[in-house]
Amino acid sequence: MKQNLFFNILTFDWPTEPVNFYFSDTDNGKCQVLYFTLFPNEIGSLFPNLVRNSTNNLFTTFTGETEGFQPLPINFQTENEDLIKRYYNRQVNFYFRKVKKQIVKVGFVKENQVWLKSRFGGTALYDIYEKFSLKVQLRTVSKFPELVLSYDGQSKVSKQSVAQLIQSISPTYFNWVLCENQLYKWKKSQEDESIDPEKCYPVINKELEAALGIPSELPPRDNRYPKYLKNVQGFFKKFLNIPEFRRFIPLHEGGFIPVSPARIDTTSEESNQLLFGSNQPDAVPKFALKRLRPFRKSPYPNIHLFFIVHSDDTEHAKTIKSHFDTGLGTFEGMQSYVDLYFHTATGFSVVFKNKENPIPEIEQELSKRHFDPEVKYIAIYVTPYSKFEKDRQKREIYYQLKEILLKRKITSQAIDPNKMVEQGMNWKYSLPNIAVAMLAKLDGIPWRLNTPVKNELIVGVGAFKHVDEGVQYIGSAFSFTNNGKFNRFEYFLRDEIDVLAGSIADAVKQYATVNNSPDRLIIHFYKPMSEEELEPIQQALDDLGLPIPVFIITINKTESEDIVAFDGGWNELMPSSGTFIGIGNDKYLLFNNTRYNGSNHSKADGYPFPIKLKLQCTDPELLKDMKAVKELIDQVYQFSRMYWKSIRQQNLPVTIKYPEMVAQIAPHFIGDDIPPYGKNNLWFL
């Protein structure tokens, strides 16, 4: 299928001649410090005794001739790329900050994010700012220097100053503040006595939003591609496609560059195929489940379902049970849809009265029940509070209940009765998702990948930052066979690298005990894996006598500050599912969506942005084999189709998504770990 793909990237010319940069080993207070990784290649000609290590710095005014600074001719095409990018980022920063008088937030590697005040969407409490990132890269997708222009969405800035808000709101809620057209970290700003809290206006984060009573906004489900493109095109036209900017960055004519056909490939046609009942293939679970049945029904012959419900919601529980049994609209019931047969015993359900603190009452009631070891139980928690509940203590009830049930080896499904009432007949669209999740929690298999079983192990590591504590937790090692069969997982903290290595090694050992030693280990990681993280994994494999290649695939969402591609040949602009694009240095954009055949696509399935993949291997030579690379990308794509919380395809593979989901929930548990029963099943769906 022909696509007309283009990037959100602009190219510009190299200087035709070397350019003099000026350097000193002494700071004059008006220059930029350079760490050793930014030193020019020939810096030894100016400072023969300079050692390139972390204890030494240099200082530069770049092209500004300054007393006490020595010139060095710089050939931009052969020079240290980090230095050249730093120079161009400085040019961009000067243009927007000094020439255009705009708000510029500088990132970790000196990339620039421009904040533009919007005339729309603000309220009496806050103003809206549109954010655009400009990142310089060299020869990534072309032969030229490149400027990636991305739209990063909106931020709210309070109309009340810190001095006004601090009377009623703790300063611990302040992170970034806007002060006289500059953004500062609040904590750091207070080290500068010239910054007046009367003139500091906080950028509204989630904590501040809750404290100010600003309603949370649901993530948009509409098509963001046209809006994104319209925004970056408007920014380009207003600020970049003008002679004033070209004096700083000599942009080529023609705007955003097309994707070279040599960079475009697609996953195999078989990647869209899933297996359902009796090994019958199909691509769309939404329709296939009803027609073909699940791949494997729950293995438990005796399933009992019971409710945990507040006394005000008992009628809602009866309605839910009725919909489970006989269906609602096009959903014909659990038996018909996922072969789920269960019994609900009279008087077994738990009805609690204390809505504010129900856990002690629920625990007391559960202790009175006789749980038959021959019966598999599933609890339906009819929650009085939605997942968007502002009160933290009320939100915690859901997690505490999950934990006390797991300790009793009981899986559970939460249902919001208010959502059911609000949706009315449309709740029939939620029931298939609930059915699939319940089947998976009861160890059934809704569908499986249609791929030959190979002797390899896939381990996924994902992370979620726990906002209340500011700690990053990691859920791992989620291990799978290559056909999508889930094995088990472990859970630990971010800094427990030795535990991560041991967990992955343990997964390999368990696999090797049941099967032969795997031919290779594939790790899907939520960020680039460092040598420090990889080394103990390799050591653990060596200790097991398994000198096998380890492939690491970093999987990131491309929500902002990054490369995106558009299909100019389709009104909705989203490239077809399975399209992947090489963007240099073993990195790829992969489009995961339900636009399978040309422009056929259901709006209800959403318009996800691509994910970005970076491939590494302990044997780098193996990444030169494009057949092996395509196979690894195919596998990421396939695992995005194994999400059993919904009948809709996701853009993130479950190897990353499932660990992230666990990492969202587990920090709320009172115990230090997940109950052992919870490590072998998908209770978190």
XYZ file of C-alpha atoms in Angstrom:
685
model
C 0.000 0.000 0.000
C 1.387 3.378 -1.058
C 1.913 5.890 1.738
C 3.156 9.472 1.484
C 5.196 9.656 4.683
C 7.000 12.705 6.042
C 8.719 13.613 9.333
C 8.368 16.592 11.682
C 11.995 17.343 10.767
C 13.582 20.322 9.000
C 17.058 20.195 7.445
C 19.617 22.970 7.034
C 23.048 23.603 5.503
C 26.471 22.925 6.936
C 28.871 25.894 6.966
C 30.912 25.844 3.739
C 34.165 26.678 5.596
C 35.542 25.924 9.081
C 34.267 28.346 11.742
C 36.422 29.746 14.548
C 35.232 28.842 18.072
C 36.968 30.478 21.050
C 38.160 28.529 24.103
C 39.770 29.134 27.474
C 40.605 27.042 30.502
C 39.429 29.945 32.704
C 35.845 31.033 33.321
C 35.189 34.736 32.634
C 31.617 34.564 33.967
C 30.097 35.209 30.518
C 30.845 31.970 28.724
C 29.536 28.417 28.553
C 31.168 25.549 30.421
C 32.050 22.431 28.420
C 32.441 19.024 30.059
C 35.044 16.650 28.632
C 32.477 14.883 26.397
C 32.041 18.191 24.533
C 35.724 18.945 23.964
C 36.679 19.588 20.301
C 38.714 16.875 18.567
C 41.831 19.074 18.202
C 41.650 20.860 21.562
C 45.111 19.473 22.387
C 46.602 21.954 19.911
C 45.494 24.796 22.234
C 45.894 23.064 25.605
C 48.489 20.270 25.240
C 48.341 19.339 28.942
C 44.534 19.030 29.064
C 43.287 15.587 30.134
C 39.895 14.408 28.866
C 38.179 13.279 32.034
C 35.373 14.303 34.345
C 37.651 16.443 36.509
C 38.387 18.922 33.702
C 36.210 21.598 32.111
C 36.725 24.055 29.270
C 35.002 27.353 28.606
C 33.798 28.736 25.292
C 32.111 31.782 23.810
C 31.556 29.742 20.614
C 31.912 32.224 17.718
C 32.271 35.285 19.962
C 35.820 36.628 19.843
C 36.718 37.396 23.479
C 39.842 38.576 25.257
C 41.727 35.675 26.827
C 39.977 33.074 24.614
C 41.917 31.296 21.855
C 40.487 30.542 18.400
C 40.208 27.000 16.991
C 38.875 26.316 13.460
C 35.910 23.928 13.659
C 34.869 21.759 10.690
C 31.217 21.085 11.467
C 31.024 17.900 9.364
C 33.893 16.107 11.102
C 33.872 17.675 14.576
C 32.597 16.195 17.881
C 28.853 15.982 17.195
C 27.875 16.807 20.777
C 29.760 20.107 20.535
C 28.087 21.008 17.215
C 24.624 20.204 18.612
C 25.376 22.332 21.668
C 26.281 25.255 19.373
C 23.107 24.983 17.297
C 20.908 24.590 20.386
C 22.499 27.778 21.726
C 21.645 29.543 18.455
C 18.017 28.443 18.736
C 17.879 29.518 22.377
C 19.311 32.983 21.637
C 16.856 33.534 18.785
C 13.749 32.716 20.823
C 14.854 34.213 24.130
C 16.626 37.388 23.034
C 15.261 38.149 19.565
C 11.670 36.937 19.907
C 11.387 37.515 23.701
C 9.698 34.145 24.258
C 9.679 31.832 27.287
C 12.249 29.066 26.766
C 12.724 26.046 29.022
C 16.089 24.324 28.535
C 16.305 20.541 28.784
C 18.965 18.141 30.031
C 21.083 18.223 26.839
C 20.300 21.914 26.191
C 17.361 21.241 23.855
C 14.855 24.105 23.857
C 11.166 24.083 24.677
C 9.293 27.267 23.735
C 6.151 28.193 25.704
C 3.555 30.308 23.889
C 0.658 31.823 25.813
C -2.637 30.730 24.276
C -5.610 33.018 23.775
C -7.937 30.041 24.263
C -8.800 27.658 27.093
C -7.678 29.696 30.096
C -9.895 30.321 33.132
C -10.020 32.713 36.079
C -7.544 30.385 37.845
C -4.949 29.767 35.135
C -3.547 30.619 31.711
C -2.800 28.013 29.036
C 0.582 27.737 27.339
C 1.285 25.712 24.188
C 4.692 23.990 24.255
C 7.002 23.292 21.310
C 10.368 21.536 21.445
C 13.236 22.145 19.035
C 15.973 19.513 19.111
C 19.062 19.514 16.906
C 20.416 16.220 15.559
C 23.027 15.525 12.895
C 22.637 13.226 9.865
C 20.039 11.063 11.600
C 17.642 10.675 8.652
C 19.446 12.810 6.040
C 22.946 13.998 5.087
C 22.432 17.324 6.837
C 22.006 18.856 10.278
C 18.363 18.454 11.324
C 15.914 20.333 13.514
C 13.151 18.206 15.056
C 10.099 20.368 15.775
C 7.614 18.679 18.111
C 4.405 19.772 19.801
C 4.440 18.887 23.514
C 0.856 19.757 24.420
C -0.293 22.316 26.962
C 0.590 23.446 30.476
C -1.485 25.479 32.900
C 0.107 28.378 34.786
C -1.640 29.770 37.866
C -2.845 33.376 37.701
C -2.137 33.626 41.433
C 1.453 34.092 42.537
C 3.333 31.854 44.947
C 3.013 34.636 47.556
C -0.790 34.458 47.276
C -1.120 30.667 47.091
C 1.320 29.821 49.865
C -1.151 31.010 52.491
C -3.450 28.080 51.727
C -1.250 25.625 49.771
C 1.973 23.949 50.869
C 5.066 25.040 48.889
C 5.909 21.335 48.501
C 3.295 21.367 45.716
C 5.319 23.913 43.703
C 7.740 22.506 41.151
C 8.246 24.886 38.202
C 7.374 28.573 38.441
C 7.121 31.258 35.760
C 8.807 34.507 36.764
C 9.155 37.463 34.388
C 9.171 35.308 31.250
C 11.575 32.725 32.657
C 10.926 29.267 34.070
C 12.674 28.217 37.281
C 12.537 25.275 39.635
C 10.808 26.714 42.718
C 13.368 25.263 45.116
C 16.279 26.618 43.083
C 14.629 29.997 42.536
C 14.620 30.620 46.283
C 18.416 30.398 46.321
C 18.409 33.560 44.171
C 17.479 36.540 46.314
C 16.593 38.659 43.272
C 13.597 36.438 42.468
C 10.451 37.777 44.093
C 7.732 35.226 45.088
C 5.178 37.965 44.292
C 6.199 37.581 40.648
C 6.431 33.758 40.595
C 3.448 31.936 39.104
C 3.407 28.141 39.582
C 3.059 25.754 36.669
C 0.104 23.583 37.699
C 1.043 19.925 38.227
C -1.284 17.098 39.330
C -0.834 17.822 43.041
C -1.500 21.510 42.636
C -4.430 20.788 40.345
C -6.054 18.700 43.089
C -5.291 21.303 45.779
C -6.870 24.075 43.678
C -9.941 21.935 42.895
C -9.293 21.970 39.137
C -11.038 18.950 37.535
C -8.704 16.354 36.023
C -8.968 16.003 32.275
C -9.283 12.581 30.692
C -6.645 11.740 28.066
C -8.014 12.684 24.629
C -9.216 9.813 22.444
C -9.677 11.897 19.314
C -7.191 11.949 16.450
C -4.188 13.996 17.584
C -2.273 13.748 14.289
C -4.075 16.642 12.490
C -3.882 18.902 15.559
C -0.220 18.062 16.102
C 0.627 18.767 12.453
C -1.412 21.981 12.380
C 0.428 23.215 15.497
C 3.947 22.477 14.255
C 3.146 23.890 10.803
C 1.791 27.079 12.405
C 4.889 27.398 14.609
C 7.167 26.791 11.600
C 5.400 29.450 9.541
C 5.410 32.077 12.303
C 8.886 31.627 13.807
C 11.124 29.523 11.538
C 10.185 30.002 7.894
C 11.355 33.615 7.926
C 14.671 35.338 6.990
C 15.196 36.385 10.627
C 15.505 32.773 11.812
C 17.541 31.693 8.765
C 20.284 34.099 9.858
C 20.753 31.782 12.859
C 19.877 28.423 11.277
C 19.990 28.307 7.420
C 16.929 26.086 6.881
C 16.349 24.435 3.511
C 13.281 25.407 1.527
C 10.396 22.954 1.384
C 9.531 22.489 5.065
C 9.218 19.064 6.680
C 11.233 16.394 4.881
C 9.781 13.216 3.297
C 10.714 9.806 4.666
C 13.114 8.086 2.294
C 11.534 4.855 0.926
C 14.753 3.043 1.904
C 13.914 3.717 5.582
C 10.380 2.281 5.437
C 9.428 -1.336 6.047
C 6.430 -3.203 7.448
C 5.898 -6.067 9.853
C 4.926 -9.383 8.282
C 1.282 -9.994 7.360
C 1.228 -12.877 9.858
C 1.924 -10.406 12.688
C -1.704 -9.322 12.638
C -2.937 -12.883 13.041
C -4.103 -14.225 16.409
C -5.332 -17.688 17.309
C -8.749 -18.231 18.871
C -10.782 -21.352 19.697
C -9.696 -24.564 17.927
C -6.587 -22.705 16.681
C -8.663 -20.627 14.264
C -6.895 -17.445 13.072
C -8.310 -13.920 12.966
C -6.987 -10.372 13.325
C -9.716 -8.550 15.281
C -10.613 -9.848 18.791
C -13.677 -7.605 18.944
C -15.423 -9.742 16.316
C -13.472 -12.999 16.486
C -14.199 -13.846 20.136
C -17.935 -13.928 19.588
C -17.579 -16.090 16.475
C -14.593 -18.314 17.261
C -14.580 -18.452 21.106
C -11.455 -18.010 23.282
C -8.223 -19.863 22.557
C -8.561 -21.665 25.900
C -11.332 -21.394 28.450
C -10.613 -21.208 32.167
C -9.130 -24.522 33.366
C -11.150 -24.452 36.622
C -14.264 -26.663 36.671
C -15.672 -25.005 39.811
C -15.780 -21.201 39.676
C -17.696 -19.183 42.243
C -18.311 -15.477 41.745
C -19.230 -13.279 44.689
C -19.744 -9.542 45.173
C -18.170 -7.076 47.575
C -20.589 -4.182 47.579
C -21.750 -1.244 49.699
C -25.301 -1.548 51.015
C -26.392 1.396 48.815
C -25.275 -0.460 45.673
C -26.814 -3.927 46.102
C -29.295 -3.294 43.267
C -26.392 -2.383 41.016
C -24.752 -5.713 41.897
C -27.938 -7.527 40.829
C -27.920 -5.615 37.529
C -24.271 -6.524 36.910
C -25.023 -10.194 37.638
C -27.946 -10.069 35.219
C -25.758 -8.611 32.459
C -23.102 -11.260 33.135
C -25.711 -14.026 32.892
C -28.041 -12.918 30.093
C -26.158 -10.056 28.450
C -26.885 -6.479 27.465
C -27.634 -5.500 23.880
C -25.098 -7.094 21.522
C -23.190 -8.626 24.461
C -24.881 -11.982 25.059
C -23.386 -12.888 28.419
C -20.178 -14.360 29.836
C -20.955 -17.923 28.802
C -21.701 -16.960 25.236
C -18.767 -14.575 24.820
C -15.805 -16.179 26.636
C -17.061 -19.611 27.762
C -17.007 -18.428 31.379
C -19.280 -20.541 33.601
C -19.629 -19.600 37.267
C -21.961 -19.961 40.233
C -22.962 -17.281 42.754
C -23.918 -18.798 46.117
C -26.805 -17.200 48.017
C -25.607 -15.217 51.051
C -21.904 -15.546 50.211
C -21.397 -12.004 48.889
C -20.065 -9.317 51.253
C -22.267 -6.267 51.847
C -20.471 -3.548 53.823
C -21.897 -0.420 55.451
C -18.854 1.751 56.199
C -18.153 3.511 52.914
C -15.300 5.686 54.252
C -13.245 2.860 55.816
C -14.657 -0.478 54.636
C -11.537 -2.694 54.807
C -11.846 -3.827 58.494
C -15.515 -4.682 57.939
C -14.782 -6.548 54.689
C -11.909 -8.485 56.294
C -14.142 -9.478 59.182
C -16.825 -10.727 56.779
C -14.309 -12.646 54.654
C -12.980 -14.389 57.764
C -16.510 -15.762 58.358
C -16.685 -17.331 54.878
C -15.606 -20.895 54.183
C -13.452 -20.908 51.049
C -13.475 -24.396 49.565
C -9.997 -25.361 48.227
C -11.728 -27.199 45.368
C -13.377 -23.961 44.220
C -11.806 -21.067 42.298
C -13.199 -17.734 43.533
C -13.431 -14.379 41.822
C -14.672 -11.263 43.638
C -16.546 -8.464 41.887
C -15.878 -5.238 43.790
C -18.653 -2.733 43.120
C -16.619 0.335 43.983
C -18.317 3.423 45.467
C -15.459 5.584 44.150
C -14.235 6.038 40.586
C -10.534 5.715 39.698
C -10.468 9.510 39.264
C -11.541 10.096 42.886
C -9.649 13.122 44.256
C -9.505 11.930 47.878
C -6.366 9.816 48.233
C -7.702 7.779 51.177
C -10.756 6.781 49.171
C -8.572 5.790 46.212
C -6.459 3.626 48.526
C -9.460 1.392 49.382
C -9.272 -0.246 45.945
C -5.599 -1.189 46.417
C -6.063 -2.430 49.988
C -8.919 -4.642 48.878
C -6.838 -6.080 46.021
C -4.116 -6.948 48.512
C -6.293 -8.657 51.131
C -7.946 -10.744 48.395
C -4.591 -11.780 46.905
C -3.484 -12.947 50.368
C -6.494 -15.279 50.239
C -5.564 -16.367 46.680
C -8.615 -14.614 45.254
C -8.517 -12.578 42.063
C -10.941 -9.677 41.604
C -12.592 -7.326 39.136
C -13.619 -3.771 40.056
C -16.705 -2.224 38.465
C -17.817 1.390 38.794
C -21.646 1.368 39.091
C -21.875 5.089 38.336
C -20.197 4.527 34.990
C -22.650 1.706 34.283
C -25.632 3.956 35.059
C -24.256 6.906 33.061
C -23.622 4.771 29.983
C -26.937 2.937 30.068
C -27.208 0.678 27.006
C -23.729 1.798 25.911
C -22.282 -0.187 28.823
C -22.576 -3.131 26.436
C -19.266 -1.890 24.943
C -17.507 -2.219 28.336
C -18.750 -5.754 29.006
C -16.516 -7.504 26.396
C -13.447 -5.851 27.984
C -14.559 -6.993 31.449
C -15.197 -10.500 30.111
C -11.729 -10.803 28.549
C -10.013 -9.508 31.717
C -11.989 -11.901 33.944
C -11.169 -14.865 31.720
C -7.452 -13.991 31.842
C -7.585 -13.579 35.645
C -9.083 -17.052 35.843
C -6.129 -18.418 33.829
C -8.012 -18.738 30.563
C -6.393 -17.571 27.312
C -8.579 -15.179 25.296
C -6.272 -15.410 22.250
C -2.697 -16.312 21.430
C -0.108 -15.188 18.916
C -0.157 -17.124 15.660
C 3.573 -17.737 15.574
C 5.696 -20.900 15.641
C 7.058 -21.610 19.112
C 10.767 -20.845 19.322
C 13.307 -21.707 21.960
C 13.674 -18.192 23.339
C 12.565 -16.205 26.350
C 11.175 -12.669 26.353
C 11.391 -10.599 29.535
C 9.686 -7.231 29.925
C 10.710 -4.492 32.360
C 8.473 -1.438 32.808
C 8.334 1.445 35.278
C 5.855 3.819 36.822
C 6.627 6.842 38.984
C 4.518 6.802 42.115
C 3.418 10.460 42.370
C 2.543 10.466 46.080
C 5.992 9.251 47.105
C 8.081 10.438 44.150
C 9.690 6.991 43.919
C 10.076 5.118 40.663
C 8.975 1.508 40.994
C 9.628 -1.216 38.478
C 7.515 -4.288 37.758
C 9.612 -7.163 36.434
C 10.717 -9.716 35.312
C 7.555 -10.357 33.349
C 8.568 -13.386 31.339
C 6.841 -14.786 28.273
C 7.481 -17.426 25.652
C 7.561 -16.106 22.097
C 3.931 -17.128 21.420
C 2.741 -14.804 24.192
C 2.353 -17.333 27.008
C 2.815 -15.508 30.342
C 5.074 -17.239 32.868
C 5.447 -15.120 36.012
C 6.864 -11.841 37.302
C 8.806 -10.206 40.111
C 8.511 -6.677 41.510
C 11.176 -4.420 42.985
C 12.485 -0.862 43.290
C 14.367 1.108 40.690
C 17.749 1.019 42.406
C 17.716 -2.740 42.998
C 19.811 -3.589 39.928
C 21.087 -6.819 41.503
C 17.491 -7.941 42.111
C 16.598 -7.120 38.495
C 19.513 -9.235 37.241
C 18.675 -12.079 39.608
C 15.024 -11.962 38.626
C 15.835 -12.172 34.912
C 18.363 -14.950 35.513
C 15.774 -16.821 37.589
C 13.271 -16.560 34.733
C 15.881 -18.017 32.343
C 16.714 -20.802 34.805
C 13.047 -21.759 35.224
C 12.594 -21.743 31.460
C 15.688 -23.914 30.943
C 14.454 -26.400 33.570
C 11.215 -27.045 31.674
C 12.572 -26.550 28.134
C 16.041 -26.690 26.644
C 18.366 -23.798 27.343
C 17.030 -20.842 25.331
C 18.851 -19.895 22.134
C 18.582 -16.225 23.044
C 17.216 -13.882 25.680
C 15.190 -10.851 24.561
C 14.638 -8.026 27.051
C 12.038 -5.324 26.406
C 13.169 -2.386 28.554
C 11.397 0.876 29.330
C 14.583 2.977 28.892
C 18.090 2.511 27.442
C 19.816 -0.224 29.437
C 23.147 0.863 30.892
C 26.296 -1.249 31.139
C 25.775 -1.234 34.903
C 22.356 -2.876 34.434
C 23.422 -5.300 31.708
C 26.637 -6.581 33.283
C 25.062 -8.502 36.223
C 22.543 -10.079 33.821
C 25.368 -11.369 31.614
C 27.238 -12.555 34.714
C 24.149 -14.409 35.951
C 23.776 -16.131 32.549
C 27.444 -17.111 32.619
C 26.952 -18.542 36.116
C 24.104 -20.656 34.708
C 26.405 -21.855 31.909
C 24.311 -20.056 29.291
C 26.554 -17.853 27.126
C 23.618 -16.861 24.914
C 23.155 -13.566 23.062
C 21.044 -10.987 24.866
C 18.969 -8.583 22.772
C 17.753 -5.441 24.509
C 14.924 -3.473 22.924
C 14.243 -0.107 24.508
C 10.564 0.794 24.020
C 9.464 4.401 24.497
C 6.266 6.309 23.816
C 6.829 9.244 21.423
C 4.484 11.675 23.124
C 6.744 14.722 22.961
C 10.207 16.074 22.143
C 10.650 13.425 19.500
C 10.313 12.299 15.921
C 6.868 11.544 14.529
C 5.815 10.692 10.971
C 2.605 11.457 9.092
C 0.915 9.909 6.057
C 0.100 12.847 3.791
C -1.863 10.492 1.538
C -4.622 9.906 4.116
C -6.875 12.575 5.621
C -6.400 11.228 9.144
C -2.569 11.362 8.683
C -1.805 8.245 10.804
C 0.533 5.784 9.025
C -0.694 2.218 8.569
C -0.335 -0.331 11.342
C 2.869 -2.324 11.178
C 4.800 0.424 9.363
C 8.253 0.921 10.852
C 10.840 3.535 9.922
C 14.585 3.476 10.561
C 15.709 6.717 12.193
C 19.422 5.913 12.573
C 21.652 4.320 15.228
C 19.558 1.126 15.451
C 16.452 3.175 16.282
C 13.018 2.726 14.719
C 9.546 4.236 14.820
C 6.846 1.545 14.937
C 3.190 2.325 14.267
C 0.762 0.139 16.234
C -2.888 0.785 15.401
C -5.866 -0.781 13.619
C -5.419 0.867 10.216
C -4.696 -2.454 8.534
C -5.943 -2.136 4.977
C -5.309 1.219 3.460
C -7.667 3.730 5.035
C -10.034 1.236 6.699
C -10.058 2.203 10.353
C -12.617 2.538 13.141
C -12.463 5.904 14.929
C -13.402 4.119 18.156
C -10.020 2.334 18.081
C -8.178 5.624 18.501
C -5.153 7.098 16.751
C -2.080 6.155 18.800
C 1.262 7.790 18.122
C 4.174 5.498 17.243
C 6.482 3.922 19.764
C 10.236 4.331 19.446
C 12.483 1.278 19.559
C 16.232 1.143 20.128
C 17.986 -2.182 19.587
C 21.113 -3.339 21.421
C 22.814 -6.736 21.571
C 25.646 -8.259 23.561
C 26.935 -9.403 20.140
C 26.595 -6.228 17.992
C 27.267 -8.192 14.786
C 23.846 -9.832 15.117
C 22.148 -6.436 14.616
C 23.637 -6.215 11.108
C 21.287 -9.010 10.047
C 18.152 -7.163 8.880
C 16.164 -10.399 8.933
C 16.862 -10.743 12.674
C 16.077 -7.046 13.252
C 12.752 -7.332 11.425
C 11.915 -10.431 13.471
C 12.540 -8.540 16.734
C 10.365 -5.600 15.606
C 7.660 -8.058 14.504
C 7.736 -9.524 17.990
C 7.259 -6.124 19.687
C 4.327 -5.496 17.355
C 2.777 -8.883 18.124
C 3.073 -8.414 21.879
C 1.072 -5.195 21.609
C -1.809 -7.441 20.533
C -1.677 -9.575 23.684
C -3.286 -6.973 25.977
C -6.149 -8.696 27.808
C -7.675 -5.744 29.605
C -9.417 -4.704 26.426
C -10.474 -6.088 23.056
C -8.746 -3.103 21.414
C -5.148 -3.244 20.244
C -2.674 -1.165 22.250
C 0.386 0.665 20.954
C 2.625 -0.545 23.810
C 3.492 -4.256 24.021
C 2.368 -6.093 27.154
C 6.024 -6.753 27.948
C 6.183 -3.070 28.944
C 2.504 -2.365 29.683
C 1.929 -5.166 32.211
C 4.995 -4.337 34.365
C 3.947 -0.677 34.314
C 0.450 -1.625 35.513
C 1.879 -3.658 38.399
C 4.246 -0.820 39.290
C 1.242 1.519 39.467
C -0.612 -0.683 41.950
C 1.965 -2.494 44.089
C 3.428 0.559 45.912
C -0.004 1.031 47.505
C 0.136 -2.404 49.152
C 0.827 -2.362 52.888
C 3.221 -5.314 52.657
C 6.679 -4.860 51.144
C 5.910 -7.237 48.301
C 3.093 -8.734 46.265
C 1.573 -11.866 47.874
C 3.145 -14.969 46.256
C -0.162 -15.970 44.646
C -0.106 -12.681 42.700
C 3.164 -13.496 40.913
C 1.706 -16.192 38.685
C -1.495 -14.645 37.372
C -2.867 -11.490 35.784
C -4.858 -10.136 38.748
C -3.900 -6.519 37.898
C -5.861 -6.368 34.614
